[in-house]
Amino acid sequence: QSVLTQPPSVSAAPGQKVTISCSGSSSNIGNNYVSWYQQLPGTAPKLLIYENQKRPSGIPDRFSGSKSGTSATLGITGLQTGDEADYYCAAWDSSLSVLVFGGGTKLTVL
Amino acid sequence: EVQLVESGGGLVQPGGSLRLSCGASGFISSTYDMHWVRQATGKGLEWVSAISTAGVTYYAGSVKGRFTISRENSKNSLYLQMNSLRDGDTAVYYCTRVGGSAFDVWGQGTMVTVSS
């Protein structure tokens, strides 16, 4: 069981919008930055969102992040078939002094 | 080009040892916190260990006492010494750099298989 909770899967049609939730606690999301990663099949993870809502250079503004309390959300608009991937949230856990990941969410673009 | 390249993976028997290496290029790795993350086949990402710029180390409970993270600044490299390996340690191991409070650079991964 992962410390951060994500839905196992989400799906939506091309061009639509999807959100992926990530639920934690005060010791991780509540008091630390959340980051999001995209992992395409057979490849290393790629940073999508850092410090809750910031996008690295090269990441399109179709991807957005937000945080409220002990939960975070990744939003993807204008879905493309190329967005089909696994998405992970992560945060440092101050109580355990470990980095925790969500279990991952598989996005299917129907 | 900023890059991380892992090496040292392979097949090892339960109870055995393996040392993973991660070479950095395009940046000075000693000026960044560095981590190891692993992923078993078909499973999610699992954090393994970290080393800060000051040399402070952190470990997941599942590897504490068995794995040791270290860095060799003169070689711009990161290492993971893995002892007392178990079946559950079988995974692709990634090294990754912390930039902007997140893992901004990842290696391609190296496969570790623990099996008799």
CSV table of C-alpha atoms in Angstrom, one decimal:
chain,number,residue,atom,x,y,z
A,1,GLN,CA,0.0,0.0,0.0
A,2,SER,CA,1.4,3.4,-1.0
A,3,VAL,CA,1.5,6.3,1.4
A,4,LEU,CA,0.0,8.5,-1.2
A,5,THR,CA,-3.3,7.4,-2.7
A,6,GLN,CA,-4.0,7.7,-6.4
A,7,PRO,CA,-6.8,6.2,-8.5
A,8,PRO,CA,-5.5,3.2,-10.4
A,9,SER,CA,-6.8,4.4,-13.7
A,10,VAL,CA,-8.6,7.2,-15.4
A,11,SER,CA,-9.8,7.6,-18.9
A,12,ALA,CA,-11.2,10.2,-21.3
A,13,ALA,CA,-11.6,11.0,-24.9
A,14,PRO,CA,-9.1,12.9,-27.1
A,15,GLY,CA,-9.5,16.6,-26.6
A,16,GLN,CA,-11.1,16.2,-23.2
A,17,LYS,CA,-9.8,17.0,-19.7
A,18,VAL,CA,-8.9,14.7,-16.9
A,19,THR,CA,-7.8,15.1,-13.4
A,20,ILE,CA,-5.7,12.7,-11.2
A,21,SER,CA,-5.9,13.0,-7.5
A,22,CYS,CA,-3.2,12.3,-4.9
A,23,SER,CA,-4.2,12.0,-1.3
A,24,GLY,CA,-1.7,12.1,1.6
A,25,SER,CA,-1.3,13.4,5.1
A,26,SER,CA,0.0,16.4,7.0
A,27,SER,CA,3.4,14.8,7.2
A,28,ASN,CA,3.9,14.6,3.5
A,29,ILE,CA,1.6,16.6,1.1
A,30,GLY,CA,0.3,18.8,3.9
A,31,ASN,CA,3.7,20.3,4.6
A,32,ASN,CA,5.9,19.6,1.6
A,33,TYR,CA,6.0,20.2,-2.1
A,34,VAL,CA,4.3,17.7,-4.4
A,35,SER,CA,5.7,16.7,-7.8
A,36,TRP,CA,4.2,14.8,-10.6
A,37,TYR,CA,5.8,12.4,-13.1
A,38,GLN,CA,4.8,10.9,-16.4
A,39,GLN,CA,6.1,7.5,-17.4
A,40,LEU,CA,5.6,6.3,-20.9
A,41,PRO,CA,5.8,2.6,-21.5
A,42,GLY,CA,9.4,1.3,-21.4
A,43,THR,CA,10.9,4.7,-20.4
A,44,ALA,CA,12.2,6.4,-17.4
A,45,PRO,CA,9.8,8.8,-15.5
A,46,LYS,CA,9.7,12.4,-16.6
A,47,LEU,CA,9.1,15.4,-14.4
A,48,LEU,CA,5.8,17.2,-15.2
A,49,ILE,CA,5.1,19.4,-12.2
A,50,TYR,CA,7.3,20.5,-9.3
A,51,GLU,CA,6.6,22.6,-6.2
A,52,ASN,CA,2.9,21.7,-6.5
A,53,GLN,CA,2.1,23.7,-9.6
A,54,LYS,CA,5.2,24.7,-11.5
A,55,ARG,CA,6.0,23.3,-14.9
A,56,PRO,CA,9.6,22.7,-16.1
A,57,SER,CA,10.6,24.2,-19.4
A,58,GLY,CA,9.3,22.2,-22.3
A,59,ILE,CA,6.2,20.9,-20.5
A,60,PRO,CA,3.1,22.3,-22.2
A,61,ASP,CA,0.5,24.3,-20.3
A,62,ARG,CA,-2.0,21.5,-20.9
A,63,PHE,CA,-0.5,20.1,-17.7
A,64,SER,CA,-1.3,21.8,-14.4
A,65,GLY,CA,-0.9,21.0,-10.8
A,66,SER,CA,-2.6,22.2,-7.6
A,67,LYS,CA,-2.6,21.4,-3.9
A,68,SER,CA,-5.1,21.9,-1.2
A,69,GLY,CA,-4.4,20.7,2.4
A,70,THR,CA,-3.3,17.1,2.2
A,71,SER,CA,-4.3,16.5,-1.4
A,72,ALA,CA,-2.9,17.4,-4.8
A,73,THR,CA,-4.3,17.2,-8.3
A,74,LEU,CA,-2.8,16.9,-11.7
A,75,GLY,CA,-4.9,18.2,-14.5
A,76,ILE,CA,-4.4,17.5,-18.2
A,77,THR,CA,-6.5,19.3,-20.9
A,78,GLY,CA,-6.7,18.8,-24.6
A,79,LEU,CA,-5.9,15.1,-24.2
A,80,GLN,CA,-3.8,13.4,-26.9
A,81,THR,CA,-3.2,9.8,-27.5
A,82,GLY,CA,0.4,10.5,-26.7
A,83,ASP,CA,-0.6,11.3,-23.1
A,84,GLU,CA,-1.4,7.7,-22.5
A,85,ALA,CA,1.0,6.8,-19.7
A,86,ASP,CA,1.4,6.1,-16.0
A,87,TYR,CA,1.3,9.2,-13.7
A,88,TYR,CA,2.9,9.4,-10.3
A,89,CYS,CA,2.7,11.9,-7.5
A,90,ALA,CA,5.5,12.2,-4.9
A,91,ALA,CA,6.3,14.2,-1.8
A,92,TRP,CA,8.8,14.1,1.1
A,93,ASP,CA,7.4,12.7,4.3
A,94,SER,CA,8.9,14.7,7.2
A,95,SER,CA,7.8,12.3,9.9
A,96,LEU,CA,9.3,9.2,8.3
A,97,SER,CA,12.2,11.1,6.6
A,98,VAL,CA,11.5,9.2,3.4
A,99,LEU,CA,10.3,10.1,-0.1
A,100,VAL,CA,6.8,8.7,-0.8
A,101,PHE,CA,5.2,8.0,-4.2
A,102,GLY,CA,1.6,7.4,-5.1
A,103,GLY,CA,0.8,4.1,-6.5
A,104,GLY,CA,0.4,5.5,-10.0
A,105,THR,CA,-2.5,6.2,-12.2
A,106,LYS,CA,-2.8,4.7,-15.7
A,107,LEU,CA,-4.3,7.2,-18.2
A,108,THR,CA,-6.2,5.8,-21.1
A,109,VAL,CA,-7.1,8.2,-23.9
A,110,LEU,CA,-10.1,6.4,-25.6
B,1,GLU,CA,23.9,17.7,-22.1
B,2,VAL,CA,22.8,16.9,-18.6
B,3,GLN,CA,22.7,13.1,-18.2
B,4,LEU,CA,22.7,10.3,-15.7
B,5,VAL,CA,23.9,6.8,-16.7
B,6,GLU,CA,23.4,3.8,-14.4
B,7,SER,CA,25.5,0.6,-14.6
B,8,GLY,CA,26.2,-2.4,-12.5
B,9,GLY,CA,22.9,-4.3,-12.7
B,10,GLY,CA,22.7,-8.0,-13.3
B,11,LEU,CA,21.7,-11.3,-12.0
B,12,VAL,CA,22.6,-12.2,-8.4
B,13,GLN,CA,21.6,-15.0,-6.1
B,14,PRO,CA,19.6,-14.3,-2.9
B,15,GLY,CA,21.9,-13.2,-0.2
B,16,GLY,CA,24.4,-11.8,-2.7
B,17,SER,CA,25.7,-8.3,-3.2
B,18,LEU,CA,25.8,-5.8,-6.1
B,19,ARG,CA,27.1,-2.3,-6.5
B,20,LEU,CA,25.3,0.1,-8.8
B,21,SER,CA,27.0,3.1,-10.2
B,22,CYS,CA,25.5,6.3,-11.7
B,23,GLY,CA,27.7,8.6,-13.7
B,24,ALA,CA,26.7,12.2,-14.1
B,25,SER,CA,27.6,14.4,-17.0
B,26,GLY,CA,26.8,18.0,-17.9
B,27,PHE,CA,26.5,19.0,-14.2
B,28,ILE,CA,28.4,18.7,-11.0
B,29,SER,CA,26.5,16.0,-9.0
B,30,SER,CA,28.0,16.9,-5.7
B,31,THR,CA,26.0,20.2,-5.8
B,32,TYR,CA,22.7,18.3,-5.9
B,33,ASP,CA,20.9,15.9,-3.7
B,34,MET,CA,20.8,12.5,-5.4
B,35,HIS,CA,18.4,9.6,-5.1
B,36,TRP,CA,17.8,6.0,-6.1
B,37,VAL,CA,14.3,4.9,-7.1
B,38,ARG,CA,13.4,1.4,-8.2
B,39,GLN,CA,10.5,-0.2,-10.1
B,40,ALA,CA,9.6,-3.8,-10.2
B,41,THR,CA,8.2,-5.1,-13.4
B,42,GLY,CA,4.6,-4.0,-13.8
B,43,LYS,CA,4.7,-2.2,-10.5
B,44,GLY,CA,4.9,1.5,-9.4
B,45,LEU,CA,7.8,3.6,-8.5
B,46,GLU,CA,9.5,2.9,-5.1
B,47,TRP,CA,11.9,5.3,-3.5
B,48,VAL,CA,15.0,3.6,-2.2
B,49,SER,CA,17.6,6.0,-0.9
B,50,ALA,CA,18.9,9.6,-0.9
B,51,ILE,CA,22.1,11.5,-0.2
B,52,SER,CA,22.2,15.2,0.4
B,53,THR,CA,24.9,17.6,-0.7
B,54,ALA,CA,26.2,17.5,2.9
B,55,GLY,CA,26.4,13.7,2.7
B,56,VAL,CA,23.4,13.0,4.9
B,57,THR,CA,21.8,9.7,3.9
B,58,TYR,CA,18.3,8.4,4.0
B,59,TYR,CA,16.8,5.0,3.3
B,60,ALA,CA,13.5,3.3,2.8
B,61,GLY,CA,12.6,0.9,5.6
B,62,SER,CA,12.7,-2.0,3.2
B,63,VAL,CA,16.4,-1.5,2.5
B,64,LYS,CA,17.8,0.1,5.6
B,65,GLY,CA,20.7,-1.8,7.0
B,66,ARG,CA,21.3,-3.7,3.7
B,67,PHE,CA,21.9,-0.9,1.2
B,68,THR,CA,24.4,2.0,1.4
B,69,ILE,CA,24.3,5.1,-0.8
B,70,SER,CA,27.5,7.0,-1.4
B,71,ARG,CA,29.0,9.5,-3.8
B,72,GLU,CA,32.5,10.0,-5.2
B,73,ASN,CA,32.8,13.7,-6.1
B,74,SER,CA,36.1,13.3,-8.0
B,75,LYS,CA,34.3,10.9,-10.4
B,76,ASN,CA,31.0,12.8,-10.5
B,77,SER,CA,29.4,9.6,-9.5
B,78,LEU,CA,26.7,8.1,-7.2
B,79,TYR,CA,26.7,4.5,-5.9
B,80,LEU,CA,24.3,2.1,-4.3
B,81,GLN,CA,25.9,-0.8,-2.5
B,82,MET,CA,23.3,-3.6,-2.1
B,83,ASN,CA,23.9,-6.4,0.3
B,84,SER,CA,21.8,-9.3,1.5
B,85,LEU,CA,19.7,-9.1,-1.6
B,86,ARG,CA,16.3,-10.6,-1.7
B,87,ASP,CA,13.8,-11.6,-4.4
B,88,GLY,CA,11.8,-8.5,-3.6
B,89,ASP,CA,14.8,-6.3,-4.6
B,90,THR,CA,14.4,-7.4,-8.2
B,91,ALA,CA,13.6,-4.2,-10.2
B,92,VAL,CA,14.9,-1.5,-12.5
B,93,TYR,CA,17.0,0.9,-10.5
B,94,TYR,CA,17.0,4.6,-11.5
B,95,CYS,CA,19.3,7.3,-10.2
B,96,THR,CA,17.8,10.7,-10.2
B,97,ARG,CA,18.8,14.3,-9.4
B,98,VAL,CA,16.8,16.7,-7.3
B,99,GLY,CA,16.3,20.1,-8.9
B,100,GLY,CA,13.5,22.5,-7.9
B,101,SER,CA,12.5,20.2,-5.1
B,102,ALA,CA,11.7,17.4,-7.6
B,103,PHE,CA,13.4,14.7,-9.6
B,104,ASP,CA,14.3,16.7,-12.7
B,105,VAL,CA,16.8,14.4,-14.3
B,106,TRP,CA,16.6,10.6,-14.5
B,107,GLY,CA,18.9,7.9,-15.8
B,108,GLN,CA,17.7,5.2,-18.1
B,109,GLY,CA,17.8,2.6,-15.3
B,110,THR,CA,19.7,-0.6,-14.7
B,111,MET,CA,18.0,-4.0,-14.1
B,112,VAL,CA,18.8,-6.0,-11.0
B,113,THR,CA,17.5,-9.5,-10.9
B,114,VAL,CA,17.7,-11.5,-7.6
B,115,SER,CA,17.1,-15.2,-8.4
B,116,SER,CA,18.6,-18.6,-7.7
